[in-house]
Coordinates of N, CA and C in Angstrom, one line a residue:
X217 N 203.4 157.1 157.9 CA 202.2 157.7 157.4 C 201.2 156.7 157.1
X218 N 201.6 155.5 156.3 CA 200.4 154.6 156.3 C 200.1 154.2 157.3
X219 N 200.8 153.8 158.1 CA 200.3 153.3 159.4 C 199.3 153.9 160.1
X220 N 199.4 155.6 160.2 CA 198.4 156.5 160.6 C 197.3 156.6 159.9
X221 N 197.3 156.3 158.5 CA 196.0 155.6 157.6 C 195.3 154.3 158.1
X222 N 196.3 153.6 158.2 CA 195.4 152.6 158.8 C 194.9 152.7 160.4
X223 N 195.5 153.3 161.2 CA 194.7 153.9 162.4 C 193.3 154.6 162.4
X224 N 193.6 155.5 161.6 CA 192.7 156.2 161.2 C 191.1 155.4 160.9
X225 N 191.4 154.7 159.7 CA 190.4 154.0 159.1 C 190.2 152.6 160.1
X226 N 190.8 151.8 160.7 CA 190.2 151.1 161.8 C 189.7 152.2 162.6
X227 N 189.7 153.5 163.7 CA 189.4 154.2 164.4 C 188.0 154.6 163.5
X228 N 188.3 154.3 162.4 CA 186.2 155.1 161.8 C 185.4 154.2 161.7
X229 N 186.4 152.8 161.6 CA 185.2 151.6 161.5 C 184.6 151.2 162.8
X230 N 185.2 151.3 164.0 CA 184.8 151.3 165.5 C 184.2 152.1 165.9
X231 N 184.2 153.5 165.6 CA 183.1 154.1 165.6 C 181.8 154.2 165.0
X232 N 181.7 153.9 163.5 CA 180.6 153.7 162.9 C 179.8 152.1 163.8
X233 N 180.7 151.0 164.0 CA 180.2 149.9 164.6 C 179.2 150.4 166.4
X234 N 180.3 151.5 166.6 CA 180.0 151.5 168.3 C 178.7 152.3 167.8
X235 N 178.2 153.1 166.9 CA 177.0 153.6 166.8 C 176.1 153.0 166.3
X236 N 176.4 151.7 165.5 CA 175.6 150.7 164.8 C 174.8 150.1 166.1
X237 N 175.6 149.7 166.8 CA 175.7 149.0 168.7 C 174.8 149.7 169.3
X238 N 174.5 150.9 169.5 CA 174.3 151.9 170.2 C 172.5 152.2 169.5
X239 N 172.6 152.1 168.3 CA 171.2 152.4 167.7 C 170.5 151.0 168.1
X240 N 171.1 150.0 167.9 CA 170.5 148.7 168.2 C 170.2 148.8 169.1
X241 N 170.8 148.9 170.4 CA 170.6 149.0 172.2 C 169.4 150.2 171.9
X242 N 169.0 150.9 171.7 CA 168.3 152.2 171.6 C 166.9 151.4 170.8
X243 N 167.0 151.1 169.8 CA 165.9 150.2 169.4 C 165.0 149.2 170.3
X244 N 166.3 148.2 171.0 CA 165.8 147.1 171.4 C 165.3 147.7 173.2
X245 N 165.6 148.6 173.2 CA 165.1 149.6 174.7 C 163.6 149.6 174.4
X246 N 163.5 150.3 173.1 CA 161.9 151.0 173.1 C 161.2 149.7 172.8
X247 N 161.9 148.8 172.4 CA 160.5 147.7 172.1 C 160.5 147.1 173.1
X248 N 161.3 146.9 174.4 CA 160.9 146.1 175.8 C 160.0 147.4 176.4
X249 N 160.2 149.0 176.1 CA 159.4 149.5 176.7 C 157.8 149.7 176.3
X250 N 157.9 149.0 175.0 CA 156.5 148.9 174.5 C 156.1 147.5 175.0
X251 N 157.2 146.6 175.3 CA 156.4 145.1 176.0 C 156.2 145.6 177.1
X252 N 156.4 146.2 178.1 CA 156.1 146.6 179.2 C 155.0 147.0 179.3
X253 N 154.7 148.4 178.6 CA 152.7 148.1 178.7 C 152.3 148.0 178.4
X254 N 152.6 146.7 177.0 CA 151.7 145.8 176.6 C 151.2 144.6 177.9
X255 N 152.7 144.3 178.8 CA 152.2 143.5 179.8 C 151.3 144.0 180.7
X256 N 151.5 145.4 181.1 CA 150.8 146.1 182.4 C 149.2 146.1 181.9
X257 N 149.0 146.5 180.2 CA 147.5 146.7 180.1 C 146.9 145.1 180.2
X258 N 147.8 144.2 179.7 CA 147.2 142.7 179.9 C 146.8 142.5 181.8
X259 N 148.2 142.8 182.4 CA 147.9 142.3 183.9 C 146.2 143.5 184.1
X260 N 146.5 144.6 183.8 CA 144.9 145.3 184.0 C 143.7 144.5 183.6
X261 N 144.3 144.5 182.0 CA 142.8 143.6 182.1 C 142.4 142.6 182.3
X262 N 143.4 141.5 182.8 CA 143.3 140.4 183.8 C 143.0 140.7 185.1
X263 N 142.6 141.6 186.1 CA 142.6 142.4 187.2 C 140.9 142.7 187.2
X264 N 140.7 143.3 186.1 CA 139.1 143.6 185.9 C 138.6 142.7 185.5
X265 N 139.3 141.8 184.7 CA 138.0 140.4 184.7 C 138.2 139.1 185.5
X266 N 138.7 139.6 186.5 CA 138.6 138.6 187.6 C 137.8 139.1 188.4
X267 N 138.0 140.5 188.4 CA 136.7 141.1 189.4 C 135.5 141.1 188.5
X268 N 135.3 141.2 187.6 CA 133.8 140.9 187.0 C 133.2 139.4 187.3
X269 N 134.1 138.3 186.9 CA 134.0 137.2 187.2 C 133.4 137.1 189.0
X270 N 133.9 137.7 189.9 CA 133.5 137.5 191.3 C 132.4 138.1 191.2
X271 N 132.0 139.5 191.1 CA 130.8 140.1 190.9 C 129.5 139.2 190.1
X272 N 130.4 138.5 189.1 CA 128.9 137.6 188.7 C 128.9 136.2 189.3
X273 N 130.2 135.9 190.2 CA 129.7 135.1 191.1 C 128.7 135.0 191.7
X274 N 128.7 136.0 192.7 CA 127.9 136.1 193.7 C 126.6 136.5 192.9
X275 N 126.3 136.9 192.2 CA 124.8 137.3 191.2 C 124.4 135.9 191.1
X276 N 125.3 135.1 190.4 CA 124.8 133.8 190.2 C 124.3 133.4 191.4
X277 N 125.2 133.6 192.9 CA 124.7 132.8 194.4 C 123.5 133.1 194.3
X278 N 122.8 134.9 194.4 CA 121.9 135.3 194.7 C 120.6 134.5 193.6
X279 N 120.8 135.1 192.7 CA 119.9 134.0 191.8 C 119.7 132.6 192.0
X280 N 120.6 131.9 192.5 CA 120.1 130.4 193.1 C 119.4 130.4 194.8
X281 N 119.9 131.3 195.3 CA 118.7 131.6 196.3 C 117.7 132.1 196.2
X282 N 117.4 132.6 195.2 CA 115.9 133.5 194.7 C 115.1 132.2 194.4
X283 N 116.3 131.4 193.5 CA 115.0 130.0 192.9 C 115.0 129.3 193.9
X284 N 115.7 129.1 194.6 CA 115.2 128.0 195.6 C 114.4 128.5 196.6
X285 N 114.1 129.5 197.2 CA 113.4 130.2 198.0 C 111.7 130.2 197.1
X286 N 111.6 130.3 195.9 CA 110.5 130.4 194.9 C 110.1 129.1 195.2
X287 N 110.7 128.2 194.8 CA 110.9 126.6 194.7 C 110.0 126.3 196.1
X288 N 110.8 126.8 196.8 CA 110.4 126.4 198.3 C 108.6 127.0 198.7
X289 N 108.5 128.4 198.0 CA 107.5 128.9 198.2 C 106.0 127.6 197.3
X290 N 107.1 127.8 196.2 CA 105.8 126.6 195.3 C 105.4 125.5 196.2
X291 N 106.1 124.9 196.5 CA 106.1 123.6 196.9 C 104.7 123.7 197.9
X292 N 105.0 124.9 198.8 CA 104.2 125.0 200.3 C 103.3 125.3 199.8
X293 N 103.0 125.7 198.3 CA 101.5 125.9 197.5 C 101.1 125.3 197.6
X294 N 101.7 123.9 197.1 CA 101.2 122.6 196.1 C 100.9 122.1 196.9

């Protein structure tokens, strides 16, 4: 009969452990699934400001053609 006590009570401590286990795994799930779109909104917003960055590339190109075309026009003033 003790023996079946002690079965018993190791068998509740492996259980309580395997759900200790189990809440942990379940915790450490949702916080990689919260790093997850924390990375996806970063890779987005690294996505949109690289394309901003190109768009005010070329703004800048066009603006240095404007001045030097001005530039050019002065000059054939002067």
């Amino acid at each position: 009969m003790d023996l079946l006590k002690q079965l018993e009570s190791k068998m509740q401590a492996l259980v309580q452990q395997r759900n200790q286990l189990k809440d942990e795994l379940d915790a450490l799930k949702a916080a990689g699934a919260v790093g997850d779109r924390e990375l996806q909104s970063l890779r987005t917003r690294l996505e949109d400001a690289l394309a901003e960055k190109s768009i005010l590339e070329k703004d800048r190109e066009a603006v240095k053609e404007q001045v030097a075309s001005i530039l050019r026009a002065l000059e054939a003033l002067g």
